[in-house]
Amino acid sequence: MRSKLLLFAFLLFTSIGFSQAVDVTGTVLDSSTGEVLVGTNIFIKNSQTGISTDIDGNFKITGVPVGSTLVFSYLGYKDFEYKVLTSESIKVKLVETTQALNEIVVLGYSSQKKRDVTGAVTVITGKTIDDLKPIKVEQALQGTVSGVVVTQQSGAPGAGLDIKIRGVATNGSTGPYVIIDGYQGDLSILNPDDIESITVLKDAQAAIYGTLGANGVVVVTTKSGKRNTKTKVSYSGYTGFQETSKKLNLLNATEYALLLNESYANGGQNLPYPNVSGLGTGTDWQDQIFNKAPMVSNEFSFSGGSDKIAYSFSASDLYQQGIIGKSKSDFKRNTARLSLNADLSEKIKFQTNLIYTYLDRDSFNDSGLGSVLFNAINTPSTLSVFDTNGNYTLVPSTPGYGIEIINPLAQLDNTFNDYKLKKLNGSVRFDYDIINHLKLTSRMGFNTSNSDGKSFAKEVSYGGKVFDVTRSSVSQNKINDNSYTFDFFAEYNNTFGENHKVKATVGTTVYKEYGSGLFGTGYDVPNNSWDYADLSLATGTGGDGVRDTYSYAYDERRLSFFGFFEYAFNGKYLLTGALRRDLSTKFGPENRVAIFPSFTAGWVVSDENFFKQTKTLNFLKLRASYGVLGNDQIRNNGYVGSLSGEATYVINGSVVNGTAVGVLPNPKLQWEEAKKFDIGVDLKMFDEKVSITSDYFSETRDNLLIGNIPVSGITGVYAPGSGSPTINAGAVRNRGLEFAINYEDKISESMKFKVGYNVTTIDNEVLEVNNSTGYLEGGSFGVGQLYPVRMEAGQPMGYFYGYQTDGIFQNQAEIDAHPSQAALGAATAPGDIRYKDLNNDGVINQNDRTNIGDPIANVTMGFNFTLNYKNLDLTSYSYASLGNDMIRNYERTLSDVNRLNYVLDRWTGEGTSNTVPRVTTAATNNNVLSDYFVEDASFLRIQNIQLGYSFSENIIQKIGLSKLRLYTSVNNVYTFTKYRGFDPAATNGSPIGGGIDYGFYPTPRTFILGINANF
């Protein structure tokens, strides 16, 4: 009996112990921002019991068995599990995961889960943008997205950037179509801190945009408020300075004088510097023009929401001076942005995003012949900045100096330019849920901008130079640009049975852009002063006795109908098809309409029964796509003639001015077409710590819209205002591979890291140029030389066309044994460059020119690394470009200008050099375009290093903050390259001629100290 009682007692206490239940309370927060996560799902593992967090992120779950596990789940965050041992209050911090397969990817007209995307699509998060701290949004794409190359036209504040997706496929506009919150927009006017994500569509996935998707599509989503959250107030700011990242190795005063003496002696002239002692190093003109320039940025924002509404507002201010010219080259940007979405009823939802931007930029001539940099490079170091009277030193106007080189500091002091832009853009959207699974969307996007430009030419003499101004003048312009997009589409989204998921969208888009410009010039500005530089004050007129004026107006439209269909079977067989009909007024009535079809397909192999999921390979998806996309980015009214040219006529025996046909029309103009093919694979491995994306792509661009096709001079295309027509006259193909890998892991509870690498190969080839010559020419080199760049079948776009060198002539015997080079314009002597006779006709002339370089990189790469240790975070971004060449064209070939110090290795006698020719004041053929002036511009750039520290909550809560982070960052840290010029990554953006370095303003290195705070 006693044993039975003991057994009963044991079972009773055991059952009580196993059935003990407790209450658990707490708060759920975002681990990085500290903000509460409203609506987090919390449930007891292996049960149906669960709740959600309230508006303050708090929860209370009762009756939780001791020893059980609570699972915390929130969309876009990693699930967190917590084992319950006692009744307690806990604080849970969820970690956001940008690699989650259920992450929503915004595609413009629609959105998809990341696992369902079947195209070549890359997403850049706001976190990446925050790490990079770019001044302009475009910079965030460089090195972070495979297949995307971003080049800077100049390092000057506010200068433009060029984006190319998967190579150069056209000789016209190469930039992608930009969508901001559903409407056509402009990346350059955005504040990077306002961006939630950037989605880059690289293949036929962009075909839904038809007429504008040929160069790829960049979809920007700006930040918005979250519903059921308290108002969050944030401040971000930084301050710092910039400095030049490169100086050219020029000759100092003594080196220059010695070399010039040798040059004059070789030319049979008297020595210009009989006594070089005491010259020292002289004036370093680069030190004179470069300076440390300040920059400062401030942004304030607040956001929040209730059950029915969410809001977000931000305002920012950025000011940046130039590393050349200081305030003569500054940039100011103010932005204000409002995002609002609300439920007007159970069926109607409203959303709007509005952005106001104000830009103010001062600038000067910063690239090419006659620029400030050009003059700093070529002005001899023996000249001082000021003369004995305290005035700017004049560069002599002698044949050795030419008439275009002037004192760069005097040039800066006498340069006056100002540009102001006010722009309002945004969208308004209504969604109407008609019935279950069917929704109507109406969306209006708009852009309206007004800009004012003013330049003042001060009356000034530089001593007989081409830049002398004998009469002061002021030029002003006012430009108004507008556009709007109206979208109306219906979306049907349903699942049939359990396995068939269908989404179908049909709709129409109307796009219109219109505007006008007014230009005027007045002369004789009062007091010869910028303070009085205004048309209303200028007292003089032009040669005809009236003010020089000009105006224009334009009105272009597109009308499109589109439909796309998405189908998924069992979540693993994915198919998308799209069809778009576009009409553009840039083409004549016969060719205005075009049809653009596309399809993409995917197979989630890892969902198959035969695919056994392991910790090694967690996810595998195969993708394929093909589509035809259009391009109409040509000048307006190219299909019709207009009387915009100028001509002179003889009437009654007198010559009078009149009008004539302008640019010749081509009524047969039709759409340029991009035929895009892509196959890809997406992988996740090792518990999704490793993600891999790889693609093979091929694009053929047909019916290239090529302007300025040479025609007979009888048609009169050389008169002012006239020109050659635009025709469909070529084809280009780009092929390549993309590979991207990311690895994310924890070393310990206190330390985690993330590393990413991407690489892209490009094979670019022109397939066809249908004109009388079979090629197009462009660019410029030196003065009076033949075009240095070509677009020609069988060659890469914009390849360099010149002479191949074969060393240096060492003696007269070598010259006598070599084909004559006299046809190049001068006699040949020992020490001159030897050119190859490629056609073996016994003479060196222009028929021996060939491909001497390719400006398009064979390989581009990006590398990024992030390390978090407790409250510290370290981030680094780098990118590289391999195989691209550049023409060195920033040196003047006159005898008395300064030179780069590589000329110290010149030929001075037989056997002394086989790479650098002699120096002489006599005429030579050494300056014709050859591979001597072509350099390998491959580089590796450490783009950004950032170190931050986030203060602990128990410290900052005492001062009313939920987040406080301090950081320091260096941008454009260092560039590894053999290229001699300022910046191997710079370009003027032209497909034919973009690889010529005219003396690019170097991209500055920036040092900043910043703060992020949430209240």
Coordinates of C-alpha atoms in Angstrom, one line a residue, residues 288-481:
Q288 CA 48.1 76.6 -56.8
I289 CA 44.7 75.4 -58.2
F290 CA 44.0 72.5 -55.9
N291 CA 42.7 73.1 -52.4
K292 CA 40.9 71.4 -49.5
A293 CA 37.2 72.0 -50.0
P294 CA 34.5 71.7 -47.3
M295 CA 31.3 69.8 -47.5
V296 CA 28.4 69.5 -45.1
S297 CA 25.1 67.6 -45.2
N298 CA 22.0 67.7 -42.9
E299 CA 18.8 65.7 -43.1
F300 CA 15.8 65.7 -40.8
S301 CA 12.9 63.3 -41.1
F302 CA 9.9 62.0 -39.3
S303 CA 7.5 59.1 -40.0
G304 CA 4.8 57.0 -38.5
G305 CA 1.3 55.8 -39.0
S306 CA -2.0 54.5 -37.6
D307 CA -4.3 51.7 -38.8
K308 CA -5.5 53.7 -41.8
I309 CA -2.6 56.0 -42.7
A310 CA 1.2 56.1 -42.9
Y311 CA 3.3 59.2 -43.5
S312 CA 6.9 60.2 -44.0
F313 CA 8.5 63.6 -44.4
S314 CA 12.1 64.5 -44.9
A315 CA 14.2 67.6 -45.6
S316 CA 17.8 67.8 -46.5
D317 CA 20.6 70.3 -47.2
L318 CA 23.9 69.6 -48.9
Y319 CA 26.7 72.1 -49.6
Q320 CA 29.9 71.2 -51.3
Q321 CA 32.8 73.3 -52.6
G322 CA 35.1 72.3 -55.4
I323 CA 38.7 71.2 -54.9
I324 CA 39.4 73.6 -57.8
G325 CA 38.0 77.1 -57.6
K326 CA 36.4 76.8 -54.2
S327 CA 33.2 78.8 -54.4
K328 CA 33.7 79.2 -58.1
S329 CA 32.9 75.5 -58.3
D330 CA 30.3 74.9 -55.6
F331 CA 27.1 72.9 -55.4
K332 CA 24.1 73.2 -53.2
R333 CA 21.1 70.9 -53.0
N334 CA 18.0 71.3 -50.9
T335 CA 15.3 68.6 -51.0
A336 CA 11.9 68.1 -49.3
R337 CA 10.0 64.9 -49.7
L338 CA 6.5 63.8 -48.5
S339 CA 5.1 60.3 -48.7
L340 CA 1.6 59.6 -47.7
N341 CA -0.6 56.5 -48.1
A342 CA -4.1 56.0 -46.6
D343 CA -7.1 53.8 -46.8
L344 CA -10.0 56.0 -48.0
S345 CA -12.4 53.2 -47.6
E346 CA -12.3 49.4 -47.4
K347 CA -11.8 49.2 -51.1
I348 CA -10.0 52.4 -52.1
K349 CA -6.4 53.2 -51.2
F350 CA -4.5 56.4 -51.8
Q351 CA -0.8 57.0 -52.1
T352 CA 1.3 60.0 -53.0
N353 CA 5.0 60.8 -53.1
L354 CA 6.2 64.4 -53.7
I355 CA 9.7 65.6 -54.0
Y356 CA 10.9 69.2 -54.3
T357 CA 14.5 69.9 -55.2
Y358 CA 16.5 73.1 -55.4
L359 CA 20.0 73.0 -57.0
D360 CA 22.5 75.9 -57.2
R361 CA 25.7 75.2 -59.0
D362 CA 28.6 77.4 -60.0
S363 CA 31.1 76.1 -62.5
F364 CA 33.9 76.8 -64.9
N365 CA 35.6 75.2 -67.9
D366 CA 37.0 72.1 -66.2
S367 CA 37.9 69.8 -69.0
G368 CA 39.6 69.9 -72.4
L369 CA 41.5 72.5 -74.4
G370 CA 41.5 75.8 -72.6
S371 CA 40.2 74.4 -69.3
V372 CA 41.7 75.4 -66.0
L373 CA 43.3 72.0 -65.6
F374 CA 44.7 72.2 -69.1
N375 CA 46.4 75.5 -68.3
A376 CA 47.7 74.3 -65.0
I377 CA 49.3 71.3 -66.7
N378 CA 50.8 73.2 -69.6
T379 CA 51.9 76.5 -68.0
P380 CA 55.7 76.3 -67.3
S381 CA 56.8 76.0 -63.7
T382 CA 59.3 78.8 -64.3
L383 CA 56.5 81.4 -64.4
S384 CA 55.2 82.8 -61.2
V385 CA 51.5 83.4 -60.3
F386 CA 51.9 87.2 -60.0
D387 CA 54.3 89.6 -61.6
T388 CA 56.3 92.3 -59.9
N389 CA 53.3 94.7 -60.0
G390 CA 51.1 92.2 -58.2
N391 CA 49.1 91.4 -61.3
Y392 CA 48.5 87.9 -62.6
T393 CA 51.5 86.9 -64.7
L394 CA 50.8 86.7 -68.4
V395 CA 51.9 83.6 -70.3
P396 CA 53.9 84.9 -73.3
S397 CA 52.1 84.8 -76.7
T398 CA 55.0 83.3 -78.7
P399 CA 54.9 80.3 -81.1
G400 CA 56.3 78.1 -78.3
Y401 CA 53.3 78.8 -76.0
G402 CA 50.6 79.2 -78.6
I403 CA 47.5 81.5 -78.1
E404 CA 45.4 79.3 -75.9
I405 CA 47.5 78.8 -72.7
I406 CA 46.8 81.3 -70.0
N407 CA 47.4 81.8 -66.3
P408 CA 44.9 79.3 -64.7
L409 CA 44.4 81.4 -61.5
A410 CA 43.6 84.5 -63.7
Q411 CA 41.2 82.3 -65.6
L412 CA 39.4 81.2 -62.4
D413 CA 39.3 84.8 -61.1
N414 CA 37.6 85.9 -64.4
T415 CA 35.1 83.1 -64.7
F416 CA 31.5 83.7 -63.7
N417 CA 28.8 81.1 -64.1
D418 CA 25.7 80.3 -62.2
Y419 CA 22.9 77.8 -62.6
K420 CA 19.8 77.3 -60.5
L421 CA 17.1 74.6 -60.8
K422 CA 13.8 74.3 -59.1
K423 CA 12.0 71.0 -59.6
L424 CA 8.8 69.4 -58.3
N425 CA 8.1 65.9 -59.1
G426 CA 6.0 63.1 -57.7
S427 CA 3.1 60.7 -58.2
V428 CA -0.5 60.3 -57.0
R429 CA -2.0 56.8 -57.0
F430 CA -5.4 55.3 -56.3
D431 CA -6.0 51.5 -55.9
Y432 CA -9.6 50.2 -56.1
D433 CA -10.4 46.7 -55.1
I434 CA -13.4 46.0 -57.2
I435 CA -14.0 42.5 -56.2
N436 CA -11.9 39.7 -54.7
H437 CA -8.7 39.2 -56.7
L438 CA -9.3 42.2 -59.1
K439 CA -7.8 45.6 -58.5
L440 CA -7.8 48.8 -60.6
T441 CA -4.9 51.3 -60.4
S442 CA -4.8 54.8 -61.6
R443 CA -1.5 56.6 -61.3
M444 CA -0.3 60.1 -62.4
G445 CA 3.4 60.9 -62.3
F446 CA 4.7 64.4 -63.1
N447 CA 7.9 66.5 -63.4
T448 CA 8.0 70.2 -63.7
S449 CA 11.2 72.2 -63.5
N450 CA 12.4 75.8 -64.0
S451 CA 16.1 76.6 -64.5
D452 CA 18.0 79.8 -64.7
G453 CA 21.5 80.1 -66.1
K454 CA 23.8 83.1 -66.3
S455 CA 27.3 83.5 -67.5
F456 CA 29.4 86.7 -67.6
A457 CA 32.4 87.3 -69.9
K458 CA 34.5 90.0 -68.3
E459 CA 36.4 92.4 -70.5
V460 CA 40.0 91.1 -69.9
S461 CA 43.3 90.7 -71.8
Y462 CA 45.6 87.7 -71.3
G463 CA 48.2 89.2 -73.6
G464 CA 47.0 88.4 -77.1
K465 CA 45.4 85.0 -76.3
V466 CA 42.3 83.5 -77.9
F467 CA 40.5 83.9 -74.5
D468 CA 41.0 87.7 -74.6
V469 CA 37.6 89.5 -74.2
T470 CA 37.5 92.9 -75.8
R471 CA 33.9 93.6 -75.0
S472 CA 32.0 92.4 -71.8
S473 CA 28.8 90.4 -72.2
V474 CA 26.2 88.6 -70.2
S475 CA 24.2 85.6 -71.4
Q476 CA 21.1 84.4 -69.6
N477 CA 18.6 81.6 -70.2
K478 CA 15.4 80.4 -68.7
I479 CA 14.2 76.9 -69.4
N480 CA 11.0 75.2 -68.4
D481 CA 10.7 71.4 -68.8

